[in-house]
PDB file of C-alpha atoms in Angstrom:
ATOM      1  CA  UNK A   4      54.454  14.076  11.538  1.00  0.00           C
ATOM      2  CA  UNK A   5      51.236  16.015  11.557  1.00  0.00           C
ATOM      3  CA  UNK A   6      49.096  16.608  14.581  1.00  0.00           C
ATOM      4  CA  UNK A   7      46.334  14.634  12.915  1.00  0.00           C
ATOM      5  CA  UNK A   8      48.344  11.409  12.986  1.00  0.00           C
ATOM      6  CA  UNK A   9      49.245  11.867  16.640  1.00  0.00           C
ATOM      7  CA  UNK A  10      45.644  12.243  17.837  1.00  0.00           C
ATOM      8  CA  UNK A  11      44.213   8.958  16.620  1.00  0.00           C
ATOM      9  CA  UNK A  12      41.074   8.090  18.536  1.00  0.00           C
ATOM     10  CA  UNK A  13      40.346   4.433  19.164  1.00  0.00           C
ATOM     11  CA  UNK A  14      36.636   3.726  19.160  1.00  0.00           C
ATOM     12  CA  UNK A  15      35.167   0.958  21.297  1.00  0.00           C
ATOM     13  CA  UNK A  16      34.015  -2.154  19.480  1.00  0.00           C
ATOM     14  CA  UNK A  17      30.363  -2.430  18.560  1.00  0.00           C
ATOM     15  CA  UNK A  18      28.143  -4.496  20.814  1.00  0.00           C
ATOM     16  CA  UNK A  19      26.817  -7.797  19.537  1.00  0.00           C
ATOM     17  CA  UNK A  20      23.287  -7.617  18.087  1.00  0.00           C
ATOM     18  CA  UNK A  21      20.576  -9.158  20.255  1.00  0.00           C
ATOM     19  CA  UNK A  22      19.676 -12.785  19.728  1.00  0.00           C
ATOM     20  CA  UNK A  23      16.274 -13.849  18.450  1.00  0.00           C
ATOM     21  CA  UNK A  24      15.323 -14.996  21.939  1.00  0.00           C
ATOM     22  CA  UNK A  25      16.218 -11.577  23.395  1.00  0.00           C
ATOM     23  CA  UNK A  26      14.166  -9.799  20.734  1.00  0.00           C
ATOM     24  CA  UNK A  27      11.160 -12.056  21.311  1.00  0.00           C
ATOM     25  CA  UNK A  28      11.441 -11.561  25.069  1.00  0.00           C
ATOM     26  CA  UNK A  29      11.496  -7.799  24.563  1.00  0.00           C
ATOM     27  CA  UNK A  30       8.429  -7.884  22.289  1.00  0.00           C
ATOM     28  CA  UNK A  31       6.506 -10.152  24.663  1.00  0.00           C
ATOM     29  CA  UNK A  32       7.263  -7.825  27.559  1.00  0.00           C
ATOM     30  CA  UNK A  33       5.987  -4.733  25.747  1.00  0.00           C
ATOM     31  CA  UNK A  34       2.623  -3.292  26.742  1.00  0.00           C
ATOM     32  CA  UNK A  35      -0.193  -3.020  24.189  1.00  0.00           C
ATOM     33  CA  UNK A  36      -0.025   0.788  24.326  1.00  0.00           C
ATOM     34  CA  UNK A  37       3.600   0.773  23.179  1.00  0.00           C
ATOM     35  CA  UNK A  38       3.916   3.273  20.280  1.00  0.00           C
ATOM     36  CA  UNK A  39       5.354   0.566  18.024  1.00  0.00           C
ATOM     37  CA  UNK A  40       2.066  -1.326  18.197  1.00  0.00           C
ATOM     38  CA  UNK A  41      -0.203   1.730  18.067  1.00  0.00           C
ATOM     39  CA  UNK A  42       0.808   3.081  14.637  1.00  0.00           C
ATOM     40  CA  UNK A  43      -1.398   1.468  11.968  1.00  0.00           C
ATOM     41  CA  UNK A  44       0.481   1.876   8.686  1.00  0.00           C
ATOM     42  CA  UNK A  45      -2.345   0.404   6.614  1.00  0.00           C
ATOM     43  CA  UNK A  46      -4.648   3.318   7.474  1.00  0.00           C
ATOM     44  CA  UNK A  47      -4.709   6.217   5.004  1.00  0.00           C
ATOM     45  CA  UNK A  48      -5.467   8.777   7.704  1.00  0.00           C
ATOM     46  CA  UNK A  49      -2.539   8.326  10.042  1.00  0.00           C
ATOM     47  CA  UNK A  50      -2.852  11.675  11.720  1.00  0.00           C
ATOM     48  CA  UNK A  51      -5.842  11.599  14.082  1.00  0.00           C
ATOM     49  CA  UNK A  52      -8.593  14.170  13.830  1.00  0.00           C
ATOM     50  CA  UNK A  53      -8.404  15.229  17.488  1.00  0.00           C
ATOM     51  CA  UNK A  54      -5.789  17.751  18.482  1.00  0.00           C
ATOM     52  CA  UNK A  55      -2.474  16.102  19.309  1.00  0.00           C
ATOM     53  CA  UNK A  56      -1.485  16.879  22.867  1.00  0.00           C
ATOM     54  CA  UNK A  57       2.262  17.101  22.594  1.00  0.00           C
ATOM     55  CA  UNK A  58       4.895  17.928  20.039  1.00  0.00           C
ATOM     56  CA  UNK A  59       6.403  14.483  20.515  1.00  0.00           C
ATOM     57  CA  UNK A  60       3.093  12.790  19.640  1.00  0.00           C
ATOM     58  CA  UNK A  61       2.725  15.000  16.584  1.00  0.00           C
ATOM     59  CA  UNK A  62       6.236  14.137  15.414  1.00  0.00           C
ATOM     60  CA  UNK A  63       5.567  10.440  15.990  1.00  0.00           C
ATOM     61  CA  UNK A  64       2.369  10.522  13.949  1.00  0.00           C
ATOM     62  CA  UNK A  65       4.152  12.485  11.247  1.00  0.00           C
ATOM     63  CA  UNK A  66       6.880   9.820  11.173  1.00  0.00           C
ATOM     64  CA  UNK A  67       4.225   7.118  10.766  1.00  0.00           C
ATOM     65  CA  UNK A  68       2.755   9.098   7.907  1.00  0.00           C
ATOM     66  CA  UNK A  69       6.173   9.369   6.246  1.00  0.00           C
ATOM     67  CA  UNK A  70       6.703   5.603   6.559  1.00  0.00           C
ATOM     68  CA  UNK A  71       3.291   4.972   4.986  1.00  0.00           C
ATOM     69  CA  UNK A  72       4.009   7.355   2.119  1.00  0.00           C
ATOM     70  CA  UNK A  73       7.435   5.794   1.603  1.00  0.00           C
ATOM     71  CA  UNK A  74       5.827   2.351   1.300  1.00  0.00           C
ATOM     72  CA  UNK A  75       3.360   3.743  -1.233  1.00  0.00           C
ATOM     73  CA  UNK A  76       6.237   5.246  -3.236  1.00  0.00           C
ATOM     74  CA  UNK A  77       8.073   1.911  -3.245  1.00  0.00           C
ATOM     75  CA  UNK A  78       4.951   0.257  -4.645  1.00  0.00           C
ATOM     76  CA  UNK A  79       4.650   2.934  -7.322  1.00  0.00           C
ATOM     77  CA  UNK A  80       8.335   2.475  -8.170  1.00  0.00           C
ATOM     78  CA  UNK A  81       7.825  -1.264  -8.675  1.00  0.00           C
ATOM     79  CA  UNK A  82       4.781  -0.600 -10.849  1.00  0.00           C
ATOM     80  CA  UNK A  83       6.751   1.876 -12.962  1.00  0.00           C
ATOM     81  CA  UNK A  84       9.562  -0.651 -13.419  1.00  0.00           C
ATOM     82  CA  UNK A  85       7.061  -3.240 -14.655  1.00  0.00           C
ATOM     83  CA  UNK A  86       5.496  -0.770 -17.090  1.00  0.00           C
ATOM     84  CA  UNK A  87       8.948   0.297 -18.300  1.00  0.00           C
ATOM     85  CA  UNK A  88       9.922  -3.308 -18.990  1.00  0.00           C
ATOM     86  CA  UNK A  89       6.639  -3.876 -20.826  1.00  0.00           C
ATOM     87  CA  UNK A  90       7.159  -0.769 -22.969  1.00  0.00           C
ATOM     88  CA  UNK A  91      10.773  -1.703 -23.644  1.00  0.00           C
ATOM     89  CA  UNK A  92       9.876  -5.204 -24.809  1.00  0.00           C
ATOM     90  CA  UNK A  93       7.043  -3.788 -26.943  1.00  0.00           C
ATOM     91  CA  UNK A  94       9.520  -1.348 -28.504  1.00  0.00           C
ATOM     92  CA  UNK A  95      11.907  -4.175 -29.337  1.00  0.00           C
ATOM     93  CA  UNK A  96       9.093  -6.199 -30.924  1.00  0.00           C
ATOM     94  CA  UNK A  97       7.929  -3.144 -32.877  1.00  0.00           C
ATOM     95  CA  UNK A  98      11.464  -2.559 -34.133  1.00  0.00           C
ATOM     96  CA  UNK A  99      11.660  -6.159 -35.357  1.00  0.00           C
ATOM     97  CA  UNK A 100       8.304  -5.856 -37.152  1.00  0.00           C
ATOM     98  CA  UNK A 101       9.380  -2.595 -38.807  1.00  0.00           C
ATOM     99  CA  UNK A 102      12.611  -4.217 -39.937  1.00  0.00           C
ATOM    100  CA  UNK A 103      10.691  -7.184 -41.364  1.00  0.00           C
ATOM    101  CA  UNK A 104       8.359  -4.820 -43.224  1.00  0.00           C
ATOM    102  CA  UNK A 105      11.336  -2.933 -44.675  1.00  0.00           C
ATOM    103  CA  UNK A 106      12.917  -6.160 -45.860  1.00  0.00           C
ATOM    104  CA  UNK A 107       9.620  -7.323 -47.385  1.00  0.00           C
ATOM    105  CA  UNK A 108       9.159  -4.007 -49.216  1.00  0.00           C
ATOM    106  CA  UNK A 109      12.547  -4.262 -50.940  1.00  0.00           C
TER     107      UNK A 109
END
């Protein structure tokens, strides 16, 4: 037997996720200045113009900016998928028309 098999670590079970009531209670108890409610992801200029006082605040604002950019990229990805499908269907139709023209020319 190897030493690896002998040293099996048993992890504790995961806690149950909070219920909807517990989540709502937590949100209702949060203050308006809570960072979760301060970050406006719809704004294009997420990093404020004034100097950020602490490294933690700077990292938080940078994280908000990353989330915003990620959402923009997801939108662009969806748009590209739609354009791809449109081009693909146009290519199929064009192929059929070319084939019909070839058959008509013979």
